Amino acid sequence: MISFSIHGVGVSSGIAVGHAQLISNALLEVVHYQLPKYLIDDEIKRFSDAIATVTNDLELIHSSLRNNSPAELSAFIGTHLMMLADKSLSEIPKDIIKNEQCNAEWAIKLQMDEIVNQFEQIEDEYLRERKQDVVQVVERVIKVLLGHPSQLTTDQQTSAQHSERKVILVAHDISPADAIQFKQHQFAAFITDVGGVTSHTAILARSLNIPSIVALQKARDLINDGELIIVDGSQGVVIVNPDKSILTEYKLRQDQWEIEQQKLQRIKLTKAVTLDGASIELFANIEVPEDVAKVKAAGATGIGLYRTEFLFMNRREMPDEEEQYIAYKTVAEDMKGAEVTIRTLDLGADKQMNPDTVVTCANPALGLRAIRLCLSEPQIFHTQLRALLRASHYGNIKILIPMLSTLAELRQTKLMLERAKLSLRKQNIPFNENIALGGMIEVPAAAINAEAFAQELDFLSIGTNDLIQYTLAIDRTDDTVAHLYNPLHPSVLKLILMTIKAGEKLGKSVSVCGEMAGDAKLTKLLIGMGLRQLSMHPSHILSVKQKILQSEMSKLNANARKVLGLTDIEKIEQLVAKYNDI
Ligand code: PEP
Ligand code: MG
């Protein structure tokens, strides 16, 4: 077996050794080819066989669902079976194969596009969204036609959980909705062909604390199912079929990495205070209530960012008020009075409710996402605000609004919050009347106008992931421009500083909850710029704390001023690296 290495962008550190499990994104692989007339009947048979196989698979899953499986899962598979039985999917593609003399994959994809198009014209939103089911069913058929094992199925997830072998997922791309499911399963690492450093998929990899690499370009083509691979998340390198000596060397490095992680545990209970006595609060970012255990294990002060959108993913219906209330209340109670900052729904852009959602707007990161989406869907927003307020009675909850760009959005949000409070008062449902309201500063317009926002808010939280994306006009999920995505761009630093100053002037606290907060190489710079609160994935807290314990605030302030005086990225990088080492 030939050994080779592939290079990408490491997004979550650590080393994993395991066997590759390829995940197919069948729709991307469909090619169009013409067939001679004499092969058409065979092609139609190939198509019918694929439909029969998928029907069989789905019926098996349907009958094996246990009584305690969610009812919606059963209904969901039932819908897929119905769609598959419908003439439009099981018969019309045969006509297409015949008339166009084309391959079966192409025929069913053409038909899928046609059906999806018809669904898009439907007024009713629920029915319109059912186009996802069509896409999912067709994807299953195409996978069978292409001879691939199906995507991350329940079976595969369970086998990863029970197998002795470590499984490394190899995919063209993994959506945040897919990645959130990994929290319940034990994959050793995952690697993808595309993606950026601060895409939500990468953020989830860091929260899982498993090595991960994106932007490998052709990993899915070059790696075969079952092959032994090494993933070095720190270096962004994948080694396929390593020989014995390489394997031994990496196992050594893996052990060293684990020893270093364990050493850090010694400072778990130590307060994050600089050598000259400045105290820094280290908060944690979470995606689901189950993450609270990790928050506690890392000794975080509280939760600085709870990304609630993950509660809305991989399901057909939005969670209702009760379900949301229970999730928020559980986190607040588990944190026993420590601060829990819960961000309202930030769906849109790369965070879609379902992995297979076909994004139709031209520029989703600039489109109807986050607070814009919530304000355009007042009922969804009202439900979430009521759930948050109800939960606020049971702990120290603060509300955080994502993606603010105008004061009008903020004022409208405040009106919505008042409306939610009023409805609860009328029902005599208790909540914290003085619940704090904060805003994410993640759009340059908000950073430039931070004083005005600070005046009308209780606190600010800088979302550097989006702030960098929007300041530099670089899609955070696009690997082709990932090399230009730089947190140390002087304009990004200036916007962060403006926000810190606005908070200082108006006496409002400012934190950073983007990925910059968890990068220990940037800790000295950020606190030197005046930040006293950082929120990051629990797995980063100890390495950031270690930096703080070695720092002297008086020096950091002077150093940060020098960095901020520079206009050249390379010079900034050099100076930050130099200060970081002393
Ligand atoms: C950010 O943009 O920095 C942020 C924290 O929000 P998200 O990564 O969820 O967009
Ligand atoms: Mg953001």
XYZ file of C-alpha atoms and ligand atoms in Angstrom:
593
model
C 0.000 0.000 0.000
C 1.367 3.390 -0.960
C 1.868 5.859 1.825
C 1.294 9.561 1.104
C 0.339 12.772 2.848
C -2.245 15.465 2.088
C -2.144 19.007 3.424
C -5.046 21.157 4.484
C -5.943 23.639 7.185
C -5.945 22.282 10.735
C -8.982 23.619 12.576
C -8.823 21.557 15.735
C -5.551 20.400 17.257
C -4.459 16.986 18.406
C -3.471 13.750 16.701
C -5.735 10.854 15.804
C -4.884 7.504 14.269
C -7.761 5.508 12.834
C -9.510 3.997 9.866
C -11.171 6.127 7.228
C -14.912 6.107 6.826
C -15.955 7.899 3.675
C -19.114 9.971 3.720
C -20.625 10.505 0.359
C -22.262 13.644 -0.845
C -23.819 11.876 -3.759
C -25.458 14.874 -5.394
C -22.081 16.472 -5.975
C -20.822 13.417 -7.769
C -23.519 13.083 -10.383
C -22.168 13.351 -13.883
C -24.082 13.331 -17.138
C -23.312 10.837 -19.865
C -25.072 9.603 -22.972
C -25.850 5.959 -23.561
C -26.217 4.037 -26.807
C -29.796 2.928 -27.518
C -29.095 -0.742 -26.852
C -28.111 -0.022 -23.221
C -31.228 1.950 -22.349
C -33.228 -1.027 -21.095
C -30.364 -2.083 -18.835
C -30.107 1.451 -17.508
C -33.833 1.504 -16.728
C -33.447 -1.791 -14.901
C -30.476 -0.406 -12.976
C -32.697 2.511 -11.954
C -35.612 0.270 -10.906
C -33.252 -1.920 -8.880
C -31.898 1.122 -7.048
C -35.432 2.268 -6.190
C -36.224 -1.246 -4.937
C -33.045 -1.346 -2.813
C -33.760 2.010 -1.186
C -37.409 1.058 -0.583
C -36.237 -2.117 1.038
C -33.672 -0.286 3.200
C -36.225 2.270 4.341
C -38.819 -0.400 5.139
C -36.231 -2.216 7.207
C -35.378 0.925 9.152
C -39.079 1.680 9.555
C -39.883 -1.717 11.001
C -36.798 -1.763 13.224
C -37.676 1.531 14.901
C -38.335 0.818 18.495
C -41.507 1.959 20.222
C -39.603 4.601 22.120
C -38.141 6.173 18.962
C -39.423 9.671 18.343
C -42.730 9.578 16.475
C -41.386 12.125 14.032
C -38.595 9.773 12.967
C -41.102 7.132 11.976
C -43.262 9.708 10.163
C -40.185 11.016 8.425
C -39.242 7.600 7.041
C -42.874 7.006 6.123
C -42.837 10.205 4.069
C -39.674 9.124 2.296
C -41.259 5.780 1.442
C -44.341 7.517 0.060
C -42.251 9.820 -2.072
C -40.279 6.924 -3.408
C -43.451 5.108 -4.368
C -44.781 8.146 -6.192
C -44.738 8.041 -9.980
C -42.820 11.286 -10.162
C -39.773 9.667 -8.596
C -40.165 6.016 -9.501
C -41.483 6.262 -13.091
C -40.769 9.626 -14.714
C -36.965 9.230 -14.496
C -37.369 6.103 -16.639
C -38.945 8.248 -19.380
C -36.069 10.700 -19.020
C -33.522 7.899 -19.407
C -35.355 6.744 -22.520
C -35.954 10.144 -24.118
C -32.627 11.739 -23.295
C -30.609 8.515 -23.516
C -28.849 9.477 -20.349
C -27.578 7.728 -17.230
C -29.951 6.969 -14.360
C -28.240 9.260 -11.813
C -28.621 12.204 -14.141
C -32.254 11.388 -14.905
C -33.322 11.263 -11.262
C -31.358 14.411 -10.465
C -33.088 16.256 -13.327
C -36.430 15.076 -12.014
C -35.478 16.101 -8.457
C -34.611 19.628 -9.647
C -38.001 19.812 -11.350
C -39.872 18.694 -8.214
C -37.857 20.997 -5.942
C -38.725 23.824 -8.296
C -42.422 23.038 -7.987
C -42.145 22.887 -4.194
C -40.544 26.306 -4.175
C -43.655 27.816 -5.733
C -45.838 26.563 -2.854
C -47.117 29.302 -0.566
C -47.404 27.159 2.526
C -44.043 27.201 4.257
C -44.346 23.768 5.810
C -45.115 22.124 2.478
C -42.470 24.181 0.739
C -39.868 22.897 3.164
C -40.767 19.313 2.303
C -38.499 19.686 -0.711
C -35.718 18.607 1.660
C -37.334 15.190 1.887
C -37.253 14.876 -1.879
C -33.561 15.788 -1.903
C -32.779 13.285 0.844
C -34.638 10.433 -0.849
C -33.027 11.144 -4.189
C -29.646 11.279 -2.536
C -30.187 7.779 -1.158
C -31.105 6.482 -4.612
C -28.089 8.137 -6.194
C -25.793 6.633 -3.584
C -27.067 3.184 -4.423
C -26.628 3.898 -8.144
C -23.071 5.064 -7.513
C -22.374 2.025 -5.366
C -21.615 4.068 -2.238
C -22.556 3.154 1.280
C -25.124 5.674 2.448
C -24.325 8.834 4.387
C -23.865 8.987 8.130
C -26.599 6.498 8.898
C -27.698 5.495 12.347
C -25.997 2.144 11.731
C -22.669 3.786 10.989
C -22.923 6.006 14.000
C -23.645 3.040 16.220
C -20.840 1.030 14.710
C -18.443 3.921 15.406
C -19.624 3.874 18.962
C -19.188 0.179 19.536
C -16.275 -0.663 17.338
C -12.846 -1.071 18.849
C -11.367 0.607 15.773
C -11.098 4.348 15.801
C -13.134 5.875 12.999
C -12.072 8.977 11.089
C -14.735 10.559 8.936
C -13.658 11.669 5.471
C -16.156 13.908 3.702
C -16.337 16.419 0.907
C -18.037 18.740 3.342
C -19.799 18.390 6.666
C -22.597 20.759 7.523
C -22.979 22.130 11.063
C -26.250 20.190 11.245
C -24.323 16.955 10.567
C -21.476 17.854 12.868
C -23.728 18.547 15.850
C -24.779 14.887 15.686
C -21.166 13.872 16.288
C -21.537 15.016 19.875
C -23.349 11.770 20.588
C -20.870 9.553 18.760
C -17.274 8.724 19.141
C -15.434 9.581 15.992
C -11.704 10.030 16.446
C -11.375 12.884 13.949
C -12.883 14.293 10.805
C -11.437 15.761 7.668
C -13.065 17.505 4.727
C -12.200 18.681 1.225
C -13.641 22.168 1.704
C -14.369 24.597 4.543
C -12.800 27.487 6.431
C -11.189 27.868 9.835
C -14.123 29.580 11.493
C -16.922 27.807 9.657
C -19.400 26.447 12.166
C -18.340 22.930 11.288
C -14.790 23.805 12.369
C -16.108 25.440 15.524
C -17.989 22.248 16.355
C -14.842 20.191 15.805
C -13.085 22.326 18.392
C -15.971 21.943 20.789
C -15.753 18.159 20.399
C -12.069 18.406 21.089
C -11.243 16.024 18.249
C -8.563 16.731 15.643
C -9.948 18.076 12.431
C -8.658 19.361 9.113
C -10.547 21.171 6.340
C -9.622 22.335 2.835
C -7.856 19.096 1.895
C -9.238 19.491 -1.651
C -9.281 15.851 -2.752
C -9.185 13.757 0.410
C -12.406 11.982 -0.499
C -11.020 10.957 -3.872
C -7.588 9.948 -2.627
C -8.522 7.987 0.492
C -10.296 4.622 0.387
C -12.772 3.326 2.915
C -11.068 1.485 5.768
C -7.548 2.785 5.090
C -5.401 3.592 8.101
C -4.803 7.332 8.411
C -3.130 9.749 10.786
C -4.743 13.147 11.297
C -2.449 15.823 12.717
C -4.853 18.658 13.438
C -2.119 20.989 14.677
C -0.119 20.792 11.438
C -3.064 20.288 9.065
C -1.544 17.067 7.719
C -3.156 13.729 6.901
C -0.909 10.697 6.382
C -2.533 7.838 4.507
C -1.269 4.268 4.994
C 1.645 5.315 7.229
C 4.546 2.892 7.545
C 5.567 1.477 10.912
C 8.168 4.107 11.767
C 5.822 7.040 10.993
C 3.087 5.384 12.995
C 5.393 4.954 15.984
C 6.533 8.557 15.748
C 2.957 9.882 15.642
C 1.855 7.654 18.500
C 4.673 9.226 20.513
C 3.541 12.723 19.538
C -0.022 11.763 20.426
C 1.124 10.672 23.885
C 3.078 13.921 24.325
C 0.023 15.959 23.329
C -2.087 14.102 25.873
C 0.522 14.584 28.616
C 0.559 18.333 27.901
C -3.231 18.456 28.089
C -3.119 16.649 31.408
C -0.462 18.987 32.790
C -2.782 21.888 32.110
C -5.311 20.292 34.449
C -3.129 21.486 37.332
C -4.325 25.049 36.830
C -7.993 24.099 36.572
C -8.866 25.597 39.940
C -6.382 28.491 39.743
C -7.966 31.905 39.206
C -7.113 33.595 35.906
C -5.085 36.495 37.290
C -2.013 38.156 35.760
C 1.281 38.403 37.672
C 0.368 41.976 38.623
C -3.085 41.094 39.863
C -5.469 41.818 36.957
C -8.320 39.368 37.000
C -9.709 37.960 33.729
C -13.005 36.091 33.466
C -12.908 33.010 31.294
C -16.308 31.908 30.060
C -17.323 28.946 27.914
C -19.179 28.658 24.607
C -21.698 25.835 24.292
C -23.993 24.444 21.609
C -26.208 22.008 23.512
C -27.204 21.634 27.180
C -25.073 18.478 27.506
C -21.962 20.657 27.033
C -22.376 22.004 30.565
C -20.407 19.047 31.966
C -17.371 20.158 29.930
C -17.851 23.757 31.063
C -17.624 22.654 34.664
C -14.728 20.294 34.034
C -12.782 23.207 32.538
C -13.503 25.423 35.550
C -15.141 28.213 33.496
C -16.599 31.267 35.267
C -19.870 30.818 33.398
C -21.279 30.506 29.902
C -20.500 33.461 27.651
C -22.244 32.132 24.546
C -24.926 29.477 24.216
C -25.599 29.068 20.488
C -29.284 28.135 20.606
C -29.642 27.494 16.870
C -28.322 23.962 17.324
C -31.533 23.093 19.161
C -33.338 23.862 15.912
C -31.272 21.594 13.677
C -31.865 18.135 12.185
C -35.592 18.168 12.731
C -38.737 18.887 10.848
C -40.483 21.136 13.351
C -39.126 24.078 15.276
C -38.824 23.338 19.020
C -41.864 24.751 20.799
C -41.762 27.113 23.789
C -41.849 24.284 26.325
C -38.949 22.395 24.769
C -36.848 25.555 24.537
C -37.747 26.586 28.072
C -36.628 23.219 29.422
C -33.323 23.372 27.529
C -32.521 26.912 28.740
C -33.712 26.219 32.296
C -31.638 23.030 32.482
C -28.480 24.940 31.539
C -29.252 27.794 33.940
C -29.945 25.416 36.834
C -26.912 23.246 36.100
C -24.709 26.337 36.212
C -25.965 27.055 39.734
C -26.183 30.824 39.657
C -23.171 31.412 37.402
C -23.803 33.672 34.406
C -25.372 32.011 31.373
C -25.491 34.198 28.277
C -27.965 32.730 25.836
C -27.895 33.987 22.284
C -31.142 34.175 20.371
C -31.499 32.170 17.196
C -28.627 32.722 14.756
C -29.814 30.557 11.882
C -28.956 31.267 8.276
C -25.736 31.441 6.232
C -23.808 28.215 6.934
C -26.127 27.250 9.798
C -29.190 25.706 8.194
C -31.750 23.607 10.019
C -31.006 20.553 7.914
C -27.780 19.334 6.322
C -29.453 18.992 2.940
C -31.088 22.403 2.818
C -30.657 23.882 -0.613
C -29.684 27.505 0.001
C -31.348 29.554 -2.689
C -30.497 33.134 -1.754
C -27.606 34.678 -3.633
C -25.426 35.508 -0.693
C -26.585 33.787 2.476
C -24.008 35.373 4.797
C -25.350 38.773 3.770
C -28.948 37.646 3.718
C -31.812 36.971 6.053
C -29.903 35.467 8.973
C -29.789 35.828 12.765
C -31.689 38.828 14.161
C -32.921 39.771 10.690
C -34.547 36.376 10.358
C -36.038 36.590 13.862
C -37.517 40.019 13.264
C -39.043 38.833 10.021
C -40.560 35.808 11.805
C -41.997 37.476 14.941
C -43.830 34.358 16.088
C -40.638 32.284 16.197
C -38.839 35.106 18.012
C -41.695 35.656 20.471
C -41.679 31.947 21.339
C -37.948 31.981 21.998
C -38.078 35.177 24.061
C -40.880 33.775 26.228
C -38.906 30.558 26.745
C -35.789 32.537 27.697
C -37.670 34.764 30.098
C -39.401 31.832 31.768
C -36.050 30.092 32.211
C -34.548 33.301 33.660
C -36.513 32.655 36.859
C -34.293 29.641 37.552
C -30.794 31.009 37.092
C -28.566 33.856 36.026
C -29.584 34.189 32.373
C -28.594 37.058 30.076
C -29.915 37.459 26.542
C -27.575 38.135 23.624
C -28.694 39.332 20.184
C -26.663 38.234 17.137
C -25.753 40.235 14.023
C -27.062 43.646 14.987
C -26.239 46.247 12.393
C -28.710 49.059 13.060
C -30.212 50.646 16.148
C -33.632 50.111 14.616
C -33.099 46.333 14.862
C -32.122 46.718 18.486
C -35.142 48.854 19.305
C -37.480 46.456 17.530
C -35.906 43.624 19.519
C -36.492 45.505 22.754
C -40.141 45.985 21.828
C -40.434 42.269 21.151
C -38.838 41.552 24.532
C -41.330 43.886 26.232
C -44.167 42.141 24.428
C -42.949 38.759 25.629
C -42.642 40.087 29.190
C -46.153 41.520 29.034
C -47.624 38.225 27.891
C -45.942 36.413 30.789
C -47.065 39.018 33.312
C -50.637 38.579 32.117
C -50.362 34.866 32.788
C -48.632 35.406 36.143
C -45.614 33.441 34.958
C -42.477 34.449 36.870
C -39.347 35.731 35.111
C -36.436 38.054 35.813
C -37.828 41.545 35.151
C -34.292 42.970 34.979
C -32.834 40.417 32.642
C -29.702 41.841 31.000
C -29.756 42.357 27.234
C -26.530 42.340 25.249
C -25.635 42.653 21.595
C -23.106 40.867 19.446
C -20.713 43.210 17.729
C -19.901 41.208 14.629
C -20.757 43.522 11.772
C -18.366 46.429 11.108
C -21.322 48.845 11.136
C -22.018 47.871 14.742
C -18.363 48.146 15.799
C -18.036 51.613 14.266
C -21.234 52.665 16.020
C -20.486 50.672 19.191
C -21.032 53.639 21.523
C -24.596 54.038 20.377
C -25.231 50.330 20.860
C -23.532 50.367 24.262
C -25.830 53.183 25.321
C -28.928 51.085 24.727
C -27.594 47.691 25.818
C -26.375 46.174 29.083
C -23.284 44.530 27.591
C -21.472 43.872 24.317
C -19.918 40.677 23.016
C -17.577 40.777 20.051
C -18.155 38.007 17.519
C -14.787 38.024 15.832
C -15.637 35.162 13.464
C -18.181 37.226 11.613
C -16.458 40.528 12.291
C -13.407 39.288 10.367
C -15.572 37.837 7.609
C -17.483 41.066 7.071
C -14.557 43.456 7.570
C -12.304 41.644 5.131
C -15.079 40.508 2.754
C -13.945 36.894 3.160
C -16.456 34.098 3.411
C -15.483 32.256 6.584
C -16.501 28.926 5.046
C -14.608 29.290 1.771
C -11.260 27.486 1.702
C -10.135 29.260 -1.467
C -9.803 32.520 0.459
C -8.968 31.021 3.853
C -5.364 32.268 3.625
C -6.714 35.839 3.589
C -8.851 35.369 6.691
C -6.626 37.003 9.275
C -7.631 38.073 12.804
C -4.530 40.264 12.943
C -5.556 42.491 10.053
C -5.109 46.042 11.429
C -8.680 46.986 10.511
C -10.044 44.063 12.530
C -7.923 45.056 15.527
C -9.081 48.674 15.226
C -12.741 47.632 15.238
C -12.176 45.458 18.307
C -10.444 48.364 20.044
C -13.265 50.763 19.150
C -15.741 48.379 20.739
C -13.644 47.986 23.896
C -13.342 51.785 24.202
C -17.086 52.251 23.701
C -17.754 49.815 26.555
C -15.190 51.527 28.797
C -16.678 54.953 28.100
C -20.222 53.888 28.882
C -19.389 51.525 31.720
C -20.680 48.442 29.898
C -18.839 45.145 29.928
C -17.321 43.903 26.684
C -16.279 40.340 25.950
C -15.042 38.412 22.936
C -16.873 35.182 22.137
C -15.489 34.487 18.661
C -12.704 31.991 18.046
C -10.016 34.634 18.682
C -10.861 34.359 22.387
C -9.762 30.718 22.487
C -6.514 31.167 20.583
C -3.824 31.288 23.281
C -1.440 33.011 20.853
C -3.756 36.035 20.908
C -4.531 36.126 24.633
C -1.793 38.609 25.576
C -2.811 40.959 22.793
C -6.519 40.850 23.641
C -6.122 41.496 27.332
C -3.462 44.097 26.572
C -6.115 45.864 24.491
C -8.336 46.069 27.566
C -10.541 42.977 27.457
C -11.373 41.391 30.812
C -13.795 38.715 29.612
C -13.169 36.013 27.056
C -15.561 33.238 26.064
C -14.349 30.134 24.246
C -14.858 26.419 23.888
C -14.174 24.676 27.196
C -11.216 22.801 25.702
C -9.311 26.090 25.252
C -9.820 27.572 28.683
C -6.752 26.098 30.348
C -4.263 27.025 27.607
C -5.603 30.602 27.621
C -5.456 30.695 31.413
C -1.836 29.558 31.335
C -0.973 32.594 29.181
C -2.741 34.918 31.597
C -0.877 33.492 34.574
C 2.432 34.316 32.853
C 1.465 37.897 31.912
C 2.116 41.293 33.358
C -0.690 43.662 32.517
C 1.453 46.802 32.524
C 3.660 45.322 29.805
C 0.731 43.951 27.814
C -0.894 47.368 27.558
C 2.250 48.946 26.184
C 2.810 46.045 23.781
C -0.767 46.165 22.519
C -0.426 49.892 21.856
C 2.630 49.200 19.716
C 0.791 46.493 17.776
C -2.156 48.800 17.209
C 0.218 51.438 15.870
C 1.210 49.184 12.958
C -0.543 49.025 9.614
C 1.210 46.091 8.014
C -0.163 42.579 8.701
C 3.252 40.865 8.518
C 4.753 43.306 11.009
C 1.784 42.859 13.324
C 2.154 39.077 13.144
C 5.874 39.301 13.943
C 5.347 41.599 16.903
C 2.475 39.549 18.323
C 4.602 36.383 18.026
C 7.532 38.127 19.711
C 5.448 39.419 22.635
C 3.815 36.061 22.955
C 7.099 34.352 23.668
C 8.214 36.707 26.436
C -18.857 35.089 15.876
O -19.313 35.426 14.788
O -17.696 35.367 16.261
C -19.680 34.306 16.809
C -19.288 34.056 18.033
O -20.842 33.805 16.340
P -20.926 32.544 15.347
O -19.544 31.952 15.241
O -21.902 31.594 15.928
O -21.380 33.167 14.070
Mg -21.433 35.246 14.439
